[in-house]
XYZ file of C-alpha atoms in Angstrom:
744
model
C -18.939 -11.954 -13.964
C -21.542 -10.591 -16.357
C -23.243 -8.950 -13.393
C -19.955 -7.334 -12.431
C -19.563 -5.900 -15.913
C -23.119 -4.589 -16.009
C -22.781 -3.003 -12.576
C -19.489 -1.405 -13.572
C -20.827 0.031 -16.790
C -23.879 1.427 -15.040
C -21.926 3.052 -12.229
C -19.609 4.931 -14.584
C -16.035 5.771 -15.140
C -13.216 7.086 -12.919
C -10.799 9.744 -11.857
C -7.283 10.576 -12.783
C -7.209 14.327 -12.625
C -8.885 16.912 -10.476
C -8.103 20.326 -11.904
C -7.296 22.563 -14.850
C -4.236 20.918 -16.371
C -1.270 22.687 -17.941
C 1.081 20.951 -20.369
C 4.495 21.740 -21.741
C 8.028 20.700 -22.641
C 11.337 21.534 -20.947
C 14.533 21.780 -23.002
C 18.241 22.257 -22.428
C 20.574 24.026 -24.828
C 23.217 21.743 -26.369
C 25.485 23.188 -29.075
C 22.967 26.001 -29.613
C 20.190 23.469 -30.171
C 17.239 22.711 -27.891
C 17.198 19.124 -26.602
C 14.394 17.708 -24.371
C 15.422 17.607 -20.704
C 14.433 14.424 -18.857
C 13.746 14.452 -15.116
C 13.418 18.230 -14.636
C 11.372 19.267 -11.588
C 8.182 21.201 -12.356
C 6.203 22.497 -9.359
C 4.059 25.350 -8.115
C 5.947 27.924 -6.059
C 5.735 27.479 -2.263
C 4.098 24.033 -2.573
C 5.116 20.406 -3.086
C 2.556 19.991 -5.856
C 4.612 19.080 -8.877
C 5.930 16.485 -11.277
C 8.980 15.624 -13.375
C 9.433 15.667 -17.135
C 9.194 12.360 -18.982
C 11.513 10.695 -21.506
C 10.769 13.355 -24.148
C 10.872 16.328 -21.773
C 7.094 16.687 -21.495
C 4.973 17.242 -18.395
C 1.396 17.869 -17.371
C 0.334 19.288 -14.025
C -2.917 20.353 -12.368
C -3.086 24.056 -11.397
C -4.335 24.684 -7.822
C -6.567 27.649 -7.106
C -4.657 30.848 -6.518
C -1.425 29.459 -7.956
C 0.135 31.079 -11.015
C 3.910 30.869 -10.404
C 5.388 27.703 -11.926
C 8.983 26.774 -11.018
C 11.134 24.622 -13.302
C 14.502 23.424 -11.973
C 17.286 20.954 -12.654
C 20.665 20.397 -10.982
C 23.348 22.576 -12.626
C 20.815 24.892 -14.283
C 19.298 28.212 -13.329
C 15.732 27.588 -12.119
C 13.078 29.401 -14.108
C 9.800 30.766 -12.742
C 6.876 31.315 -15.097
C 3.662 33.221 -14.453
C 0.807 31.194 -15.932
C -1.990 33.424 -17.197
C -3.490 31.062 -19.776
C -3.558 27.424 -18.536
C -4.627 26.151 -21.957
C -1.486 27.447 -23.678
C 1.320 24.968 -24.415
C 4.462 25.804 -22.392
C 7.961 25.594 -23.867
C 10.937 26.573 -21.717
C 14.703 26.148 -22.124
C 16.868 26.037 -18.991
C 20.307 27.650 -18.981
C 23.436 26.452 -17.167
C 24.424 28.178 -13.918
C 26.693 31.163 -14.395
C 29.494 29.469 -12.441
C 29.289 26.470 -14.744
C 29.360 28.109 -18.169
C 31.647 25.419 -19.533
C 29.366 22.574 -18.307
C 26.500 21.036 -20.245
C 24.376 18.763 -18.052
C 22.911 15.943 -20.112
C 19.440 14.597 -19.492
C 18.100 11.215 -18.570
C 20.011 9.889 -15.579
C 19.866 6.180 -14.858
C 17.820 6.779 -11.701
C 15.206 9.470 -11.132
C 13.932 9.861 -7.593
C 10.665 11.785 -7.425
C 11.957 14.751 -5.465
C 8.506 16.014 -4.455
C 6.944 12.751 -3.275
C 7.178 12.043 0.483
C 7.199 8.318 -0.410
C 10.620 7.282 -1.714
C 9.747 6.657 -5.361
C 12.019 5.852 -8.285
C 10.618 6.700 -11.718
C 11.565 4.407 -14.606
C 10.941 6.307 -17.836
C 10.752 5.017 -21.392
C 14.384 6.026 -21.795
C 15.353 3.801 -18.859
C 13.235 0.904 -20.137
C 14.819 1.175 -23.593
C 18.192 0.173 -22.097
C 17.032 -3.438 -22.540
C 14.547 -5.193 -24.809
C 11.857 -5.034 -22.053
C 9.541 -7.427 -23.843
C 7.252 -7.433 -20.815
C 7.024 -6.034 -17.293
C 9.043 -8.877 -15.746
C 11.970 -7.916 -17.998
C 11.774 -4.184 -17.246
C 13.962 -4.186 -14.123
C 17.281 -5.354 -15.578
C 18.960 -2.013 -14.769
C 17.130 -1.455 -11.468
C 18.905 -2.065 -8.169
C 15.775 -2.296 -6.009
C 13.799 -4.982 -7.872
C 15.194 -8.447 -8.637
C 13.531 -10.846 -11.069
C 14.191 -14.569 -11.435
C 12.513 -17.761 -12.632
C 10.532 -19.512 -9.889
C 11.251 -23.035 -11.180
C 12.781 -24.987 -14.054
C 9.578 -25.874 -15.953
C 6.724 -23.312 -15.908
C 8.654 -20.209 -17.039
C 6.988 -18.103 -14.315
C 9.017 -15.102 -13.193
C 8.900 -13.700 -9.680
C 10.161 -10.415 -8.291
C 11.946 -9.815 -5.017
C 11.614 -6.487 -3.230
C 13.052 -5.485 0.155
C 14.013 -9.134 0.658
C 10.490 -10.502 0.195
C 8.438 -11.859 -2.697
C 6.425 -9.803 -5.128
C 3.147 -10.788 -3.444
C 3.913 -8.228 -0.730
C 4.182 -5.417 -3.287
C 0.956 -3.790 -4.456
C 1.255 -3.757 -8.244
C -1.120 -1.286 -9.878
C -1.769 -0.445 -13.497
C -2.757 3.225 -13.643
C -3.649 3.115 -9.916
C -5.833 0.010 -10.298
C -4.736 -3.145 -8.382
C -3.911 -5.578 -11.165
C -1.213 -8.222 -10.674
C -2.722 -10.017 -7.705
C -4.765 -13.118 -6.962
C -4.420 -15.813 -9.612
C -2.400 -13.428 -11.799
C 0.433 -13.617 -9.246
C 1.926 -16.549 -11.178
C 2.345 -15.197 -14.716
C 0.935 -11.665 -14.402
C 4.319 -9.958 -14.807
C 4.403 -11.285 -18.390
C 0.905 -9.974 -19.196
C 2.043 -6.337 -19.692
C 4.184 -5.887 -22.842
C 7.074 -3.458 -22.538
C 6.058 -1.295 -25.503
C 2.737 -0.569 -23.772
C 4.532 1.012 -20.794
C 5.268 4.747 -20.579
C 6.669 4.738 -17.020
C 6.940 2.687 -13.838
C 6.871 4.221 -10.365
C 8.753 2.072 -7.844
C 7.693 3.150 -4.342
C 9.486 1.745 -1.299
C 7.763 1.079 2.004
C 4.057 1.148 2.744
C 2.090 3.023 0.106
C -0.687 5.567 0.262
C -3.914 4.489 1.997
C -5.794 5.863 -1.025
C -4.670 2.907 -3.165
C -5.579 0.119 -0.748
C -4.348 -2.049 2.098
C -2.190 -4.661 0.325
C 1.011 -2.650 -0.222
C 3.069 -4.102 2.638
C 6.639 -3.507 1.388
C 6.123 -1.222 -1.584
C 4.045 -0.276 -4.584
C 4.576 -0.444 -8.326
C 2.412 1.725 -10.553
C 2.618 1.120 -14.299
C 1.402 3.804 -16.669
C 0.365 2.594 -20.132
C 0.206 4.374 -23.472
C -2.813 6.665 -23.733
C -4.503 8.473 -26.648
C -3.550 11.897 -25.262
C -2.448 13.893 -28.302
C -4.334 16.879 -29.704
C -7.052 16.715 -32.340
C -5.317 19.189 -34.660
C -2.795 16.500 -35.632
C -5.625 15.037 -37.761
C -3.899 11.714 -38.226
C -3.379 8.370 -36.584
C -0.222 7.807 -34.533
C 1.446 4.409 -34.651
C 4.162 2.488 -32.852
C 5.273 -0.857 -34.270
C 7.696 -3.194 -32.536
C 9.212 -6.525 -33.503
C 11.553 -8.802 -31.556
C 13.294 -12.162 -32.045
C 15.971 -14.027 -30.117
C 18.259 -16.997 -30.590
C 16.015 -19.241 -28.459
C 13.261 -18.871 -31.078
C 11.057 -16.388 -29.239
C 9.295 -13.866 -31.498
C 7.074 -10.920 -30.607
C 5.072 -8.238 -32.340
C 3.430 -5.147 -30.825
C 1.319 -2.327 -32.186
C 0.177 0.842 -30.406
C -2.292 3.057 -32.249
C -4.142 6.194 -31.182
C -6.248 8.825 -32.869
C -8.067 11.989 -31.866
C -11.684 11.828 -33.020
C -12.532 15.385 -31.982
C -11.363 18.029 -29.549
C -12.886 16.004 -26.708
C -12.765 12.374 -27.834
C -9.793 10.129 -28.616
C -9.387 6.378 -28.998
C -6.439 4.026 -28.713
C -5.560 0.381 -29.119
C -2.680 -1.780 -27.895
C -1.993 -5.177 -29.426
C 0.529 -7.910 -28.655
C 1.329 -11.386 -29.963
C 4.301 -13.529 -28.969
C 5.366 -17.146 -29.168
C 8.170 -19.580 -28.426
C 7.806 -22.891 -30.282
C 11.415 -24.130 -30.065
C 12.334 -27.067 -27.845
C 15.380 -26.015 -25.804
C 17.283 -28.437 -23.575
C 20.781 -27.056 -23.073
C 21.704 -29.168 -20.046
C 20.550 -32.453 -21.581
C 18.238 -33.480 -18.721
C 15.382 -34.242 -21.172
C 13.311 -31.339 -19.764
C 12.558 -28.161 -21.705
C 14.593 -25.310 -20.217
C 11.878 -22.858 -21.306
C 8.221 -23.727 -21.881
C 6.769 -23.313 -25.351
C 3.993 -20.734 -25.311
C 1.677 -18.454 -27.283
C 0.174 -15.217 -26.030
C -2.437 -12.889 -27.570
C -3.119 -9.668 -25.689
C -5.103 -6.507 -26.520
C -6.529 -3.315 -25.002
C -9.091 -0.940 -26.466
C -9.429 2.373 -24.612
C -11.397 5.595 -25.042
C -10.897 9.028 -23.552
C -13.199 12.033 -23.168
C -11.973 15.382 -21.862
C -13.898 18.625 -21.330
C -13.631 21.585 -18.996
C -15.666 19.982 -16.199
C -15.588 16.282 -16.945
C -12.986 13.698 -17.867
C -13.532 10.003 -18.523
C -11.544 6.990 -19.638
C -12.807 3.473 -20.162
C -11.674 0.379 -21.942
C -11.486 -3.398 -22.204
C -8.630 -5.891 -22.009
C -8.485 -9.449 -23.288
C -5.716 -12.035 -22.951
C -5.197 -15.649 -23.994
C -2.054 -17.640 -23.252
C -1.078 -21.300 -23.359
C 2.128 -22.908 -22.094
C 3.603 -26.345 -22.588
C 6.683 -27.662 -20.778
C 8.099 -30.775 -19.209
C 9.939 -33.685 -20.748
C 11.130 -33.604 -24.338
C 10.481 -37.354 -24.652
C 9.276 -40.136 -22.392
C 12.004 -42.073 -20.535
C 11.519 -44.839 -17.968
C 7.733 -44.547 -18.085
C 5.088 -41.984 -19.045
C 6.092 -38.553 -20.309
C 5.917 -35.795 -17.693
C 4.120 -32.761 -19.147
C 3.250 -29.350 -17.779
C 0.464 -27.391 -19.464
C -1.230 -24.131 -18.544
C -3.975 -22.171 -20.277
C -5.150 -18.725 -19.201
C -8.121 -16.659 -20.368
C -8.533 -13.195 -18.881
C -11.197 -10.552 -19.588
C -11.161 -7.161 -17.890
C -12.847 -3.789 -18.020
C -11.746 -0.517 -16.447
C -13.218 2.926 -16.190
C -12.228 6.272 -14.752
C -14.286 9.387 -14.291
C -13.434 12.780 -12.792
C -15.640 15.749 -11.978
C -13.517 18.866 -12.487
C -13.948 22.249 -10.794
C -12.176 24.903 -12.907
C -13.102 27.654 -10.441
C -11.658 25.571 -7.547
C -8.964 23.398 -9.134
C -7.765 22.004 -5.794
C -11.097 20.181 -5.469
C -11.924 16.939 -7.221
C -14.246 13.969 -7.182
C -13.388 10.769 -8.972
C -14.358 7.148 -9.326
C -12.196 4.211 -10.367
C -13.809 0.925 -11.373
C -12.349 -2.365 -12.466
C -13.753 -5.830 -13.047
C -12.168 -9.041 -14.317
C -12.694 -12.722 -14.918
C -9.566 -14.898 -14.801
C -9.755 -18.572 -15.832
C -6.776 -20.896 -15.586
C -6.341 -24.626 -16.176
C -3.041 -26.449 -15.681
C -1.636 -29.943 -15.390
C 1.495 -31.034 -13.488
C 2.166 -34.512 -14.837
C -0.984 -36.395 -13.817
C -2.099 -33.711 -11.312
C -4.706 -31.308 -12.773
C -5.320 -27.783 -11.480
C -8.253 -25.467 -12.200
C -8.677 -21.907 -10.977
C -11.158 -19.085 -11.444
C -11.086 -15.580 -9.979
C -13.768 -12.939 -10.338
C -13.047 -9.469 -9.036
C -14.822 -6.141 -8.760
C -12.966 -3.074 -7.492
C -14.284 0.429 -6.856
C -12.580 3.472 -5.345
C -14.390 6.798 -4.828
C -11.998 9.674 -4.014
C -12.652 13.250 -2.956
C -9.870 15.764 -2.437
C -9.768 19.361 -1.294
C -7.918 21.776 1.009
C -8.281 22.967 4.585
C -8.009 26.768 4.563
C -5.087 26.841 2.065
C -3.000 24.579 -0.139
C -0.529 23.895 2.668
C -3.242 21.681 4.178
C -4.764 19.199 1.757
C -6.669 15.969 2.188
C -8.027 13.008 0.294
C -10.883 10.916 1.566
C -13.216 8.321 0.171
C -14.601 4.826 0.222
C -13.555 1.660 -1.586
C -14.883 -1.806 -2.232
C -13.103 -5.018 -3.206
C -14.954 -8.219 -4.114
C -12.915 -11.355 -4.840
C -14.324 -14.806 -5.552
C -11.822 -17.689 -5.757
C -12.598 -21.237 -6.882
C -9.612 -23.582 -7.180
C -9.133 -27.327 -7.308
C -5.971 -29.445 -7.290
C -5.948 -33.149 -8.116
C -9.718 -32.775 -8.569
C -10.185 -31.741 -4.942
C -11.440 -28.327 -3.883
C -8.801 -26.325 -2.033
C -9.345 -25.009 1.510
C -8.335 -21.589 0.183
C -11.584 -21.204 -1.814
C -13.494 -18.191 -0.577
C -15.448 -15.045 -1.387
C -13.970 -11.858 0.039
C -16.173 -8.777 0.359
C -14.219 -5.809 1.702
C -15.791 -2.345 1.966
C -13.419 0.293 3.310
C -12.950 3.990 4.038
C -9.846 6.154 4.156
C -8.631 9.637 5.031
C -5.227 11.082 4.162
C -4.026 14.499 5.338
C -0.967 16.284 3.909
C 0.776 19.204 5.556
C 3.322 21.123 3.503
C 5.807 23.669 4.739
C 6.725 25.247 1.385
C 9.916 23.968 -0.216
C 11.137 22.344 3.025
C 8.893 19.798 4.741
C 5.941 17.542 3.956
C 4.020 15.208 6.255
C 1.388 12.706 5.102
C -0.787 10.970 7.699
C -3.173 8.334 6.416
C -5.691 6.011 8.005
C -7.987 3.468 6.474
C -10.309 0.858 7.907
C -11.563 -2.123 5.941
C -14.361 -4.459 6.990
C -13.456 -7.942 5.795
C -16.423 -10.322 5.711
C -14.204 -13.247 6.796
C -11.569 -11.652 9.027
C -13.273 -8.635 10.576
C -12.166 -5.007 10.734
C -8.602 -4.235 9.644
C -6.937 -0.931 10.494
C -4.113 0.412 8.312
C -2.415 3.538 9.718
C 0.442 4.969 7.634
C 2.704 8.010 7.886
C 5.273 9.472 5.480
C 7.560 12.452 6.019
C 10.006 14.293 3.777
C 12.461 17.007 4.799
C 14.765 18.992 2.506
C 17.884 19.454 4.622
C 18.848 21.885 1.912
C 18.031 22.139 -1.772
C 20.031 19.040 -2.748
C 19.698 16.718 0.281
C 16.356 15.112 1.095
C 15.534 12.828 4.023
C 12.463 10.586 4.136
C 10.850 8.388 6.769
C 7.813 6.110 6.701
C 5.937 3.640 8.861
C 2.692 1.753 8.497
C 0.650 -1.410 8.641
C -0.527 -3.575 5.775
C -2.477 -6.790 5.423
C -3.392 -9.235 2.706
C -4.954 -12.677 2.278
C -2.429 -15.015 0.597
C -3.198 -17.037 -2.527
C -1.143 -20.127 -1.803
C -1.408 -21.921 -5.162
C -0.752 -18.922 -7.402
C 2.092 -17.547 -5.283
C 3.863 -20.931 -5.057
C 2.892 -22.364 -8.448
C 6.350 -23.657 -9.355
C 6.633 -25.813 -6.244
C 3.863 -28.041 -7.583
C 6.190 -29.257 -10.367
C 7.359 -31.969 -8.012
C 6.230 -35.141 -6.267
C 5.806 -33.348 -2.951
C 2.618 -33.945 -0.992
C 0.727 -30.782 -0.065
C -0.450 -30.226 3.517
C -2.563 -27.276 4.687
C -1.827 -27.567 8.395
C -3.498 -24.279 9.448
C -6.650 -22.494 8.297
C -6.153 -19.593 5.916
C -5.593 -16.319 7.751
C -4.524 -12.812 6.638
C -0.873 -11.832 6.692
C -0.182 -8.668 8.712
C 3.032 -6.648 8.770
C 4.507 -3.360 9.918
C 7.042 -1.652 7.666
C 9.483 1.081 8.724
C 11.806 2.982 6.419
C 14.464 5.697 6.298
C 15.972 7.221 3.159
C 18.499 9.894 2.247
C 19.007 11.334 -1.236
C 21.877 13.680 -2.063
C 22.073 15.389 -5.456
C 25.376 17.036 -6.292
C 27.858 17.725 -9.067
C 30.644 15.255 -9.842
C 33.090 15.907 -12.675
C 30.961 18.981 -13.365
C 27.889 16.871 -14.118
C 24.768 15.824 -12.226
C 25.188 12.973 -9.714
C 23.148 11.465 -6.903
C 23.810 9.229 -3.924
C 20.924 7.329 -2.345
C 20.857 5.450 0.948
C 17.831 3.655 2.346
C 16.980 1.154 5.050
C 13.675 -0.691 5.474
C 12.483 -3.256 7.987
C 9.363 -5.399 7.650
C 8.025 -7.165 10.752
C 5.275 -9.774 10.405
C 2.804 -10.277 13.208
C 0.850 -12.829 11.145
C 2.182 -14.785 8.182
C 1.496 -17.973 6.244
C 4.704 -20.038 6.256
C 5.609 -21.982 3.094
C 7.818 -24.753 4.475
C 9.931 -26.787 2.032
C 12.382 -28.193 4.586
C 10.789 -31.675 4.439
C 12.051 -33.061 1.138
C 8.767 -34.742 0.163
C 6.276 -32.226 1.549
C 4.975 -28.701 1.038
C 3.647 -27.528 4.390
C 1.498 -24.428 4.793
C 0.911 -23.225 8.349
C 0.632 -20.099 10.466
C 3.715 -18.368 11.798
C 4.516 -18.785 15.487
C 7.550 -16.750 16.428
C 9.419 -14.102 14.484
C 9.519 -13.179 10.804
C 11.307 -10.091 9.534
C 13.215 -8.658 6.594
C 15.920 -5.983 6.796
C 16.962 -4.240 3.571
C 19.847 -1.797 3.131
C 20.761 -0.224 -0.203
C 23.390 2.268 -1.353
C 23.331 3.613 -4.894
C 25.524 6.073 -6.767
C 24.461 7.605 -10.092
C 26.814 9.846 -12.000
C 27.802 11.173 -15.405
C 31.619 11.029 -15.532
C 31.694 12.458 -19.044
C 29.157 14.067 -21.282
C 26.380 11.697 -22.416
C 27.661 8.826 -20.234
C 25.557 7.506 -17.336
C 26.918 5.192 -14.639
C 25.080 3.446 -11.822
C 26.751 1.460 -9.045
C 24.624 -0.109 -6.312
C 25.024 -2.476 -3.378
C 22.125 -4.154 -1.601
C 22.147 -6.204 1.604
C 19.292 -8.375 2.917
C 18.861 -9.994 6.317
C 15.649 -12.073 6.096
C 14.664 -14.588 8.768
C 11.589 -16.625 9.614
C 10.604 -18.992 12.450
C 9.883 -22.502 11.160
C 8.381 -25.636 12.668
C 5.187 -24.356 14.304
C 3.149 -27.169 12.722
C 5.509 -29.722 14.324
C 5.797 -28.252 17.805
C 8.945 -26.187 17.156
C 9.806 -22.550 16.515
C 13.340 -22.064 15.194
C 14.436 -18.773 13.633
C 16.245 -19.529 10.353
C 17.603 -17.626 7.392
C 14.935 -17.487 4.703
C 15.561 -19.643 1.639
C 16.286 -18.347 -1.869
C 17.334 -14.862 -0.719
C 20.846 -13.650 -1.569
C 22.332 -11.676 1.294
C 24.364 -9.500 -1.092
C 23.775 -8.080 -4.547
C 25.935 -5.722 -6.593
C 24.775 -3.953 -9.753
C 26.865 -1.899 -12.170
C 25.283 -0.218 -15.200
C 26.916 2.031 -17.773
C 25.311 3.735 -20.748
C 26.617 6.041 -23.433
C 24.726 7.907 -26.146
C 25.847 9.984 -29.104
C 24.141 13.377 -29.657
C 20.370 13.145 -30.139
C 20.543 9.444 -29.133
C 21.638 8.471 -32.623
C 23.619 5.566 -31.174
C 23.118 4.213 -27.637
C 25.225 1.647 -25.806
C 24.228 0.023 -22.491
C 25.661 -2.753 -20.325
C 24.630 -4.105 -16.933
C 26.662 -6.431 -14.724
C 25.001 -8.037 -11.695
C 26.492 -10.190 -8.991
C 24.120 -12.216 -6.823
C 25.584 -13.585 -3.618
C 25.159 -17.069 -2.119
C 21.750 -18.065 -0.756
C 20.314 -20.829 1.414
C 18.519 -23.669 -0.359
C 16.843 -26.787 1.125
C 18.951 -29.853 1.845
C 17.407 -32.707 -0.158
C 19.846 -35.617 -0.274
C 18.230 -39.004 -0.998
C 17.348 -40.868 2.163
C 17.860 -37.834 4.401
C 15.505 -37.932 7.391
C 14.458 -34.583 8.841
C 15.875 -34.487 12.420
C 13.948 -31.397 13.521
C 14.478 -27.734 12.726
C 17.076 -27.072 15.406
C 19.445 -29.769 14.090
C 18.659 -30.066 10.382
C 21.317 -29.663 7.717
C 21.321 -26.698 5.376
C 22.763 -26.171 1.924
C 23.928 -23.046 0.079
C 23.944 -22.096 -3.592
C 27.022 -20.233 -4.862
C 27.083 -16.639 -6.013
C 27.161 -15.859 -9.719
C 27.536 -12.948 -12.145
C 25.314 -12.017 -15.066
C 26.037 -9.596 -17.923
C 23.457 -7.982 -20.240
C 24.259 -5.504 -23.016
C 22.521 -3.658 -25.858
C 23.338 -1.288 -28.703
C 20.680 0.666 -30.596
C 20.582 2.954 -33.636
C 17.912 5.623 -34.167
C 17.059 7.106 -37.561
C 15.362 10.381 -38.452
C 12.273 8.653 -39.837
C 11.383 7.323 -36.374
C 12.943 3.872 -36.843
C 15.074 2.396 -34.055
C 17.015 -0.847 -34.420
C 18.509 -2.649 -31.434
C 20.798 -5.634 -30.886
C 21.498 -7.087 -27.455
C 22.318 -10.073 -25.352
C 21.367 -11.496 -21.967
C 23.420 -13.662 -19.624
C 26.467 -13.019 -21.772
C 28.692 -14.552 -19.100
C 27.049 -17.847 -20.087
C 26.641 -18.962 -16.492
C 23.868 -21.464 -15.855
C 22.811 -23.945 -13.207
C 23.510 -27.382 -14.616
C 21.265 -29.495 -12.355
C 18.102 -27.503 -11.506
C 15.828 -30.594 -11.503
C 16.237 -33.413 -9.018
C 15.668 -36.879 -10.494
C 14.799 -35.509 -13.922
C 15.149 -39.070 -15.270
C 12.317 -40.281 -12.985
C 9.713 -37.492 -12.829
C 7.067 -39.698 -11.197
C 9.366 -40.925 -8.439
C 8.949 -39.672 -4.847
C 12.122 -37.542 -5.042
C 11.339 -35.598 -8.253
C 11.531 -31.813 -7.726
C 11.915 -29.068 -10.362
C 11.583 -25.968 -8.173
C 12.989 -26.180 -4.648
C 16.654 -25.941 -5.697
C 16.422 -23.534 -8.636
C 18.790 -20.712 -7.653
C 20.358 -19.451 -10.899
C 19.919 -19.101 -14.675
C 18.899 -22.296 -16.445
C 19.715 -21.138 -19.981
C 23.017 -19.747 -21.233
C 23.790 -16.722 -23.363
C 20.994 -15.358 -25.564
C 21.170 -12.776 -28.359
C 18.202 -10.748 -29.607
C 17.363 -8.221 -32.322
C 14.427 -5.884 -32.693
C 13.011 -2.677 -34.055
C 10.691 0.145 -33.006
C 8.985 2.335 -35.564
C 6.775 5.261 -34.654
C 5.179 8.045 -36.622
C 6.683 11.481 -36.092
């Protein structure tokens, strides 16, 4: 790992921007006062190069060569076109309501913001959206999101897993500032390694992602943007954000974000986090902790340099976490304990060569290296894992003739080294992956109407040969307020069987690797339609999308045999169909309402390792899900009220009655978990001095699964299992309080 760090520091930093950048703020007029407008479209005239304003109405956008006309628009407002003569000047613009809607004031900050300019269907979660819940970490940031579901993977470890387009989070490429991050051994607890107060926005992209970012995004891509030291030197002071949190289960957290401009070109920032839960909670009386006790210490130090022709960012991350779960006290024999300790060190760097005279051109390098060490114990079964990774991505972008024809091309390299052991035996999944690759992505834009992105990449895997990943995305504005999107593409990944199925090892099941490790390969196809319109005189949107994922190769995780975990290669079919309909509206001023319905049809052929191939409904996937969110804010967000009700439909779970003999996949019995509802709510109060207080609750319906652990009284018996039948909340209602304080 030291060699990785040295190599990374010698090579340099990386790219995030290619051109002269303009910055500004967009406002709306409310009661003759200017209020920041969230989600306004900002783009260069006759192009699809643009962005949207963030939670405080701000934006920044690169200026292409020959472009000076900047368009700013928002539904229900007159679009404004500015002629930019001085790119370094700060822009401030206030949009006015349409003449036919003089009596209407359109409030900012809808519950869902679809990136109107991106050919990939992408939902942008801003800080305003994240503030609707406590969002203590990334895994808790999707409570009001209809596309991403989050649940506990088992009843002991406390690991959270996401579900996206009917499949697990391992099929989503999760990036932090365009760097692949939550992958490999971090698949287990990585969602809890990014504190919520560090996050400025989350981009949720559906379908295969851009070839520029890699080959692993099979069903979608998450990109998390963190706080950066981006303010101007003339402030001449340090900016702070402090956050504290506590809940009725005994969990406490503290966060600090600090940044300071050192000069006109240099700035520095730091992000710190500490959290702990030291209370023993056993609400169902099964003598097992419902939540593991834990401690986490997490920090980032980052630096930024910005000049006319060069921009660089670099920094270091460090994390330590320990967890302790299992039995409260020994009964009928030894005490069953679960422990897990994680140490993670990481560096990142970004560098961009800027061309002010040709702002459409850019050359950048992204580098990342990490060392992840993890040691766990499941009762008497020890586990040890180590991952070392080095990632590099060199990107060049330019135009062909004019800005209607643009391209990105480059080369990448991914080095992963995995060393894992379970029960003191090396796993057959241990390997070193060396994957150089190259990519080319062409974008054609018919101004203000149509965009087509065609991407190809080829990666040369040292273990599995050449892998080709073609991808295409298209976007068509049927008219100004209706947008259609389509996508198709191939993705592949090498599964990490221990990390991605960690909770299943809290059991007495025997583990069988019945096939050699092979890559998973899928094709994803998607269609989407977004309609923006006025309802009750206010902005509204209706979103429909359908995605299908077909696997041609897949590692099956088979839990149908009550005392076995079987890993083997797919023979037959495996697919996931996802349909979603979502309505966002503002029925009255300052009120936001979201109603969404999602349907999954996910099936997989089982039994290949035993001479069968039977297509069955995939376990632990609810066919139906309904989400209803409502929020209301007083002027200037002085008081904010939010509530989210979710209903999760029934799902298939394994049949595990004592003494049941598996009769074969065609005739085996199945079991189903019932549907259940969950209610979360929060109220917050903001003061003029920058202080915000919030009070909220989760699972306020109080629903919980009473018997998540089989044979909890005999954890060393052959039938003990704490994961395979966990389908709902394990803990009841929880209340929390917290504060945020930032300098103004």
